[in-house]
């Protein structure tokens, strides 16, 4: 799911020790990369840029009786993962069978707010089916994310070629903030800074304890769960980034964003987000009779295109792969004009205009000469 400003793949936020691609991306947040050639001739490019794998603002860990949930190792049943394109929401649920024989139904819901695009929301619902007891929880913000394609990722599906771990983030600042927690990091070469903060709320009183390492901040707490009853934990994440050498400037802006949304609730933001999508589908959707699979494919493509770019920020552009992975490096080239612009001409003329202005020499020069602030 994405909202033009940021996007996340459908990875398992509770952690997964098997082969996976944890992807958290921000539109136009790039790192400078060296481009190597076996032989170099005049005109060969030796430096480029790529959209980075950024902060994991969905980071979650769960324990029951000392056992950590990991679907690569844990026993589970009734697994479903569903993308609700009408509302722009990803749902996942399953029943975890612990080593001690207990059964815990676990549900995750996430969305990136299309109206308030600096916000991402997560809901965790726990329902013990045959026991009452304690579930230990850790939620946090993690900059220990890997840039997998740079490590020789084999796109045919056989995994990393080198096993090398590449991370381009240096933590600048972190700590508790007004009932929440925040962290700020900077790319090693391009000078882009990313602020991430979050609030966590549960439907029962919780006592949090701070957890930190070099590129992580989070909290631990315990939930008292009862058989047959659901317990809910909500997280509201606030993200912002800028290309600036001023650490305090972005930190202050991020804290102000957190304070502005301190009273926001998951349900309230969900209503705002789904109302936005309802207006979009009133214009975006079409009907194809007689071939449901083609219709679903068209809706999926339209959904991914529009959530990757809807013209909110004229300094951004439609990424040719969308905000769904590392292939194409987050580059903007002719795919935008050939595919995205044609759709926008019919459904959102203002966004189509921004796509064209993005290519203008005057606009490009302005972007290169100023900070993204």
Coordinates of C-alpha atoms in Angstrom, one line a residue:
X1 CA 0.0 0.0 0.0
X2 CA 1.2 3.5 -0.8
X3 CA -0.1 7.1 -0.8
X4 CA 2.4 8.9 -3.2
X5 CA 4.6 10.0 -0.3
X6 CA 5.5 6.6 1.1
X7 CA 4.8 2.9 0.4
X8 CA 5.3 -0.5 2.1
X9 CA 5.3 -4.0 0.6
X10 CA 3.1 -6.7 2.1
X11 CA 5.8 -8.0 4.4
X12 CA 5.2 -9.7 7.7
X13 CA 5.7 -6.9 10.3
X14 CA 6.2 -9.4 13.1
X15 CA 9.5 -10.5 11.5
X16 CA 10.2 -13.5 9.3
X17 CA 13.4 -15.5 9.3
X18 CA 12.8 -17.1 5.8
X19 CA 13.5 -15.5 2.4
X20 CA 11.6 -12.3 2.1
X21 CA 11.9 -8.7 0.9
X22 CA 11.0 -6.2 3.6
X23 CA 10.3 -3.0 1.7
X24 CA 9.6 0.5 3.0
X25 CA 10.0 3.3 0.5
X26 CA 9.6 7.1 0.2
X27 CA 9.0 8.8 -3.1
X28 CA 12.2 10.5 -4.3
X29 CA 14.2 9.6 -1.2
X30 CA 17.4 8.4 -3.0
X31 CA 20.9 7.5 -2.2
X32 CA 23.9 8.1 -4.5
X33 CA 25.3 4.8 -5.9
X34 CA 28.5 4.0 -7.8
X35 CA 27.9 2.3 -11.2
X36 CA 30.6 -0.2 -12.1
X37 CA 31.4 -1.4 -15.6
X38 CA 33.8 -4.1 -16.8
X39 CA 35.2 -1.5 -19.2
X40 CA 34.7 2.3 -19.1
X41 CA 34.5 4.4 -22.2
X42 CA 33.8 8.1 -22.8
X43 CA 30.2 8.9 -21.8
X44 CA 29.7 5.9 -19.5
X45 CA 27.8 6.9 -16.3
X46 CA 29.7 6.1 -13.2
X47 CA 27.3 7.4 -10.6
X48 CA 23.6 7.2 -10.2
X49 CA 20.9 7.1 -7.6
X50 CA 18.4 4.6 -6.2
X51 CA 15.3 4.7 -4.0
X52 CA 16.4 3.3 -0.7
X53 CA 14.8 0.7 1.6
X54 CA 14.0 3.0 4.5
X55 CA 12.6 2.8 8.1
X56 CA 10.4 -0.2 9.0
X57 CA 7.7 1.8 10.8
X58 CA 5.6 -1.4 11.1
X59 CA 8.2 -3.2 13.2
X60 CA 6.4 -5.6 15.6
X61 CA 7.4 -8.6 17.7
X62 CA 5.1 -11.0 19.7
X63 CA 6.0 -13.6 22.3
X64 CA 3.8 -16.2 24.1
X65 CA 5.4 -18.3 26.9
X66 CA 8.8 -17.1 25.8
X67 CA 8.2 -18.2 22.2
X68 CA 8.6 -15.6 19.5
X69 CA 6.1 -15.6 16.6
X70 CA 7.9 -16.3 13.3
X71 CA 5.8 -17.9 10.5
X72 CA 9.0 -19.4 9.0
X73 CA 9.3 -21.5 12.2
X74 CA 6.0 -21.3 14.1
X75 CA 3.0 -23.6 13.6
X76 CA 0.0 -21.8 12.2
X77 CA -3.3 -22.4 10.3
X78 CA -6.1 -20.4 8.5
X79 CA -3.7 -17.9 7.0
X80 CA -5.2 -15.2 4.8
X81 CA -3.7 -12.0 3.3
X82 CA -6.1 -9.7 1.5
X83 CA -5.6 -6.4 -0.3
X84 CA -8.8 -4.4 -0.2
X85 CA -8.4 -2.1 -3.2
X86 CA -11.7 -0.4 -2.7
X87 CA -10.5 1.0 0.6
X88 CA -6.7 0.8 0.2
X89 CA -6.2 -1.5 3.2
X90 CA -4.1 -4.7 3.7
X91 CA -5.5 -7.3 6.0
X92 CA -3.7 -10.4 7.3
X93 CA -4.8 -13.0 9.8
X94 CA -3.9 -16.5 11.0
X95 CA -4.1 -18.8 14.1
X96 CA -0.7 -19.3 15.8
X97 CA -0.3 -22.6 17.6
X98 CA 2.4 -22.2 20.1
X99 CA 4.9 -24.8 21.2
X100 CA 2.9 -25.2 24.5
X101 CA -0.3 -26.0 22.5
X102 CA -2.0 -22.7 22.8
X103 CA -3.9 -21.1 19.9
X104 CA -3.8 -17.4 19.4
X105 CA -5.7 -15.7 16.5
X106 CA -3.6 -12.8 15.2
X107 CA -4.8 -10.1 12.8
X108 CA -2.9 -7.2 11.3
X109 CA -4.4 -4.3 9.4
X110 CA -2.4 -1.5 7.7
X111 CA -2.9 1.5 5.5
X112 CA -1.0 4.6 4.3
X113 CA -3.3 7.5 4.7
X114 CA -4.2 9.0 1.3
X115 CA -5.5 12.2 2.8
X116 CA -2.8 12.8 5.4
X117 CA 0.1 11.3 3.5
X118 CA 2.7 11.6 6.3
X119 CA 0.7 9.1 8.3
X120 CA 0.8 5.3 8.3
X121 CA -1.5 3.2 10.5
X122 CA -1.4 -0.3 11.9
X123 CA -3.9 -2.3 14.0
X124 CA -3.0 -5.6 15.8
X125 CA -5.9 -7.7 17.1
X126 CA -5.2 -10.7 19.4
X127 CA -7.8 -13.3 20.3
X128 CA -6.8 -16.3 22.4
X129 CA -9.0 -19.2 21.4
X130 CA -8.3 -21.7 24.2
X131 CA -6.4 -19.9 27.0
X132 CA -6.0 -16.7 29.1
X133 CA -2.6 -15.3 29.8
X134 CA 0.0 -12.8 28.7
X135 CA 1.3 -11.8 25.3
X136 CA 4.5 -9.8 25.2
X137 CA 4.7 -7.1 22.5
X138 CA 7.5 -5.0 21.1
X139 CA 6.7 -2.2 18.6
X140 CA 9.3 0.2 17.2
X141 CA 11.0 2.0 14.3
X142 CA 13.9 0.2 12.7
X143 CA 16.5 1.7 10.3
X144 CA 18.3 -1.7 10.1
X145 CA 16.8 -2.3 6.7
X146 CA 18.6 -4.0 3.8
X147 CA 19.1 -2.8 0.3
X148 CA 18.7 -6.2 -1.3
X149 CA 19.1 -5.5 -5.0
X150 CA 22.5 -3.8 -4.3
X151 CA 23.6 -7.1 -2.7
X152 CA 23.1 -9.0 -5.9
X153 CA 19.5 -10.0 -5.4
X154 CA 18.5 -12.6 -8.1
X155 CA 15.1 -11.4 -9.4
X156 CA 14.3 -15.0 -10.6
X157 CA 13.5 -15.9 -7.0
X158 CA 16.6 -17.8 -5.9
X159 CA 17.5 -15.2 -3.3
X160 CA 20.6 -13.0 -2.7
X161 CA 23.7 -13.9 -4.7
X162 CA 26.2 -12.7 -2.2
X163 CA 24.4 -12.7 1.2
X164 CA 25.9 -9.2 1.7
X165 CA 24.0 -6.9 4.0
X166 CA 23.9 -3.3 2.7
X167 CA 22.5 -0.5 4.8
X168 CA 22.8 3.2 3.9
X169 CA 21.5 4.8 7.1
X170 CA 23.2 6.6 10.0
X171 CA 21.1 7.4 13.0
X172 CA 21.3 11.1 14.1
X173 CA 18.8 11.3 16.9
X174 CA 16.2 9.3 18.8
X175 CA 14.2 9.4 22.0
X176 CA 10.7 9.7 23.7
X177 CA 8.6 12.6 22.5
X178 CA 5.4 13.8 24.1
X179 CA 4.0 10.3 24.8
X180 CA 5.4 8.8 21.7
X181 CA 8.8 7.9 20.3
X182 CA 10.9 9.2 17.4
X183 CA 14.1 8.5 15.4
X184 CA 15.9 10.4 12.7
X185 CA 18.5 9.1 10.3
X186 CA 20.6 10.3 7.3
X187 CA 21.7 8.6 4.2
X188 CA 25.5 8.1 3.9
X189 CA 26.1 10.0 0.7
X190 CA 23.0 11.9 -0.7
X191 CA 22.3 13.8 2.5
X192 CA 18.6 12.9 2.7
X193 CA 17.3 12.8 6.3
X194 CA 14.2 10.8 7.4
X195 CA 12.2 11.4 10.5
X196 CA 9.9 8.7 11.9
X197 CA 7.8 8.8 15.0
X198 CA 4.9 6.8 16.4
X199 CA 2.2 6.6 19.1
X200 CA 0.8 3.3 20.4
X201 CA -2.5 2.8 22.1
X202 CA -4.2 -0.3 23.4
X203 CA -7.7 -1.1 24.6
X204 CA -6.3 -1.8 28.1
X205 CA -3.7 0.1 30.2
X206 CA -0.1 -0.7 29.3
X207 CA 3.2 0.0 30.9
X208 CA 5.9 0.6 28.3
X209 CA 9.7 0.2 28.7
X210 CA 12.1 1.8 26.2
X211 CA 14.2 -0.4 23.9
X212 CA 17.0 1.0 21.8
X213 CA 20.0 0.1 19.7
X214 CA 22.1 2.0 17.2
X215 CA 19.4 2.3 14.5
X216 CA 16.3 1.3 16.4
X217 CA 13.9 2.7 19.0
X218 CA 10.8 1.0 20.4
X219 CA 8.9 -0.1 23.5
X220 CA 8.1 -3.4 25.2
X221 CA 4.8 -4.0 27.0
X222 CA 2.6 -6.9 28.1
X223 CA -1.0 -7.5 27.3
X224 CA -3.4 -9.5 29.5
X225 CA -5.5 -11.5 27.1
X226 CA -8.6 -13.5 27.9
X227 CA -10.0 -16.5 26.1
X228 CA -12.6 -15.7 23.5
X229 CA -12.1 -11.9 23.8
X230 CA -10.1 -9.6 21.4
X231 CA -7.4 -7.2 22.5
X232 CA -6.5 -4.4 20.1
X233 CA -3.3 -2.4 19.7
X234 CA -3.1 0.6 17.3
X235 CA -0.1 2.4 16.1
X236 CA -0.1 5.8 14.3
X237 CA 3.2 6.5 12.6
X238 CA 4.4 9.9 11.4
X239 CA 7.1 10.1 8.7
X240 CA 8.7 13.0 7.0
X241 CA 11.9 13.6 5.1
X242 CA 14.0 16.4 3.6
X243 CA 17.3 17.0 1.9
X244 CA 19.0 19.2 4.4
X245 CA 22.1 19.3 6.5
X246 CA 20.1 20.8 9.4
X247 CA 19.3 18.0 11.9
X248 CA 17.2 20.3 14.2
X249 CA 15.1 21.6 11.4
X250 CA 13.7 18.3 10.3
X251 CA 13.5 17.0 13.9
X252 CA 11.4 20.1 14.8
X253 CA 9.2 19.6 11.8
X254 CA 8.6 16.0 12.6
X255 CA 7.8 16.7 16.3
X256 CA 5.3 19.3 15.2
X257 CA 3.7 16.8 12.9
X258 CA 3.5 14.3 15.8
X259 CA 1.9 16.9 18.0
X260 CA -0.6 17.9 15.3
X261 CA -1.8 14.3 15.1
X262 CA -1.4 13.3 18.7
X263 CA -5.2 13.0 19.1
X264 CA -5.7 11.0 15.9
X265 CA -7.3 7.6 16.1
X266 CA -7.0 4.5 13.9
X267 CA -10.7 4.5 13.2
X268 CA -10.9 8.2 12.5
X269 CA -7.9 8.1 10.1
X270 CA -9.5 5.0 8.5
X271 CA -12.7 6.9 7.8
X272 CA -10.7 9.8 6.3
X273 CA -8.6 7.4 4.1
X274 CA -11.5 5.3 2.9
X275 CA -13.6 8.4 2.0
X276 CA -10.7 9.6 -0.1
X277 CA -10.6 6.2 -2.0
X278 CA -14.4 6.3 -2.4
X279 CA -14.1 9.6 -4.4
X280 CA -11.3 8.2 -6.4
X281 CA -13.1 5.0 -7.5
X282 CA -16.2 7.0 -8.5
X283 CA -14.0 8.4 -11.3
X284 CA -11.3 5.7 -11.7
X285 CA -13.4 2.5 -12.0
X286 CA -14.8 1.0 -15.2
X287 CA -16.8 -2.1 -15.9
X288 CA -15.8 -5.0 -18.2
X289 CA -18.6 -7.5 -18.7
X290 CA -17.9 -11.2 -19.1
X291 CA -14.2 -11.4 -18.0
X292 CA -13.8 -10.9 -14.2
X293 CA -10.1 -11.7 -14.2
X294 CA -9.3 -9.0 -16.8
X295 CA -11.4 -6.5 -14.8
X296 CA -9.7 -7.4 -11.6
X297 CA -6.3 -7.0 -13.2
X298 CA -7.2 -3.6 -14.6
X299 CA -8.4 -2.5 -11.2
X300 CA -5.3 -3.7 -9.5
X301 CA -3.1 -1.8 -12.1
X302 CA -5.2 1.3 -11.7
X303 CA -5.0 1.0 -7.9
X304 CA -1.2 0.7 -7.8
X305 CA -0.8 3.5 -10.3
X306 CA -3.0 6.0 -8.5
X307 CA -1.7 5.2 -5.0
X308 CA 1.9 5.7 -6.2
X309 CA 1.0 9.2 -7.6
X310 CA -2.1 11.3 -7.5
X311 CA -0.6 14.8 -8.0
X312 CA -0.5 16.0 -4.4
X313 CA 3.2 17.2 -4.6
X314 CA 4.4 18.7 -7.9
X315 CA 8.0 17.9 -6.9
X316 CA 7.2 14.2 -7.0
X317 CA 6.5 11.9 -10.0
X318 CA 5.0 8.5 -10.8
X319 CA 7.7 5.9 -10.3
X320 CA 7.7 3.5 -13.2
X321 CA 7.5 0.5 -10.9
X322 CA 5.4 2.2 -8.3
X323 CA 6.4 2.0 -4.6
X324 CA 6.3 -1.8 -4.5
X325 CA 9.9 -2.9 -4.7
X326 CA 13.6 -2.1 -5.6
X327 CA 13.5 -3.1 -9.3
X328 CA 14.0 0.0 -11.5
X329 CA 15.6 1.7 -8.5
X330 CA 12.7 4.1 -8.1
X331 CA 13.7 5.9 -11.3
X332 CA 11.4 8.2 -13.3
X333 CA 11.5 7.8 -17.0
X334 CA 9.4 7.3 -20.1
X335 CA 7.0 4.8 -18.4
X336 CA 5.4 7.8 -16.6
X337 CA 4.5 9.5 -19.9
X338 CA 3.5 6.4 -21.8
X339 CA 1.3 4.9 -19.1
X340 CA 0.6 7.1 -16.1
X341 CA 0.0 10.4 -17.9
X342 CA -2.5 8.9 -20.3
X343 CA -4.6 7.7 -17.4
X344 CA -4.3 10.9 -15.5
X345 CA -5.5 13.0 -18.5
X346 CA -8.9 11.3 -18.2
X347 CA -9.3 11.0 -14.4
X348 CA -7.2 13.8 -12.9
X349 CA -6.2 16.6 -15.3
X350 CA -4.4 18.5 -12.5
X351 CA -2.1 15.5 -11.8
X352 CA -1.5 15.1 -15.5
X353 CA -0.4 18.7 -15.7
X354 CA 2.0 18.2 -12.8
X355 CA 3.5 15.2 -14.5
X356 CA 4.3 17.4 -17.6
X357 CA 5.6 20.3 -15.5
X358 CA 8.0 17.9 -13.7
X359 CA 9.8 17.4 -17.0
X360 CA 10.2 21.1 -17.8
X361 CA 13.7 22.5 -17.7
X362 CA 12.6 25.4 -15.4
X363 CA 11.1 23.0 -12.8
X364 CA 14.1 20.7 -12.9
X365 CA 16.5 23.6 -12.4
X366 CA 14.4 24.8 -9.4
X367 CA 14.5 21.4 -7.8
X368 CA 18.2 21.1 -8.2
X369 CA 18.9 24.6 -6.8
X370 CA 16.9 24.4 -3.6
X371 CA 16.3 22.1 -0.6
X372 CA 13.2 19.9 -0.4
X373 CA 11.8 22.0 2.4

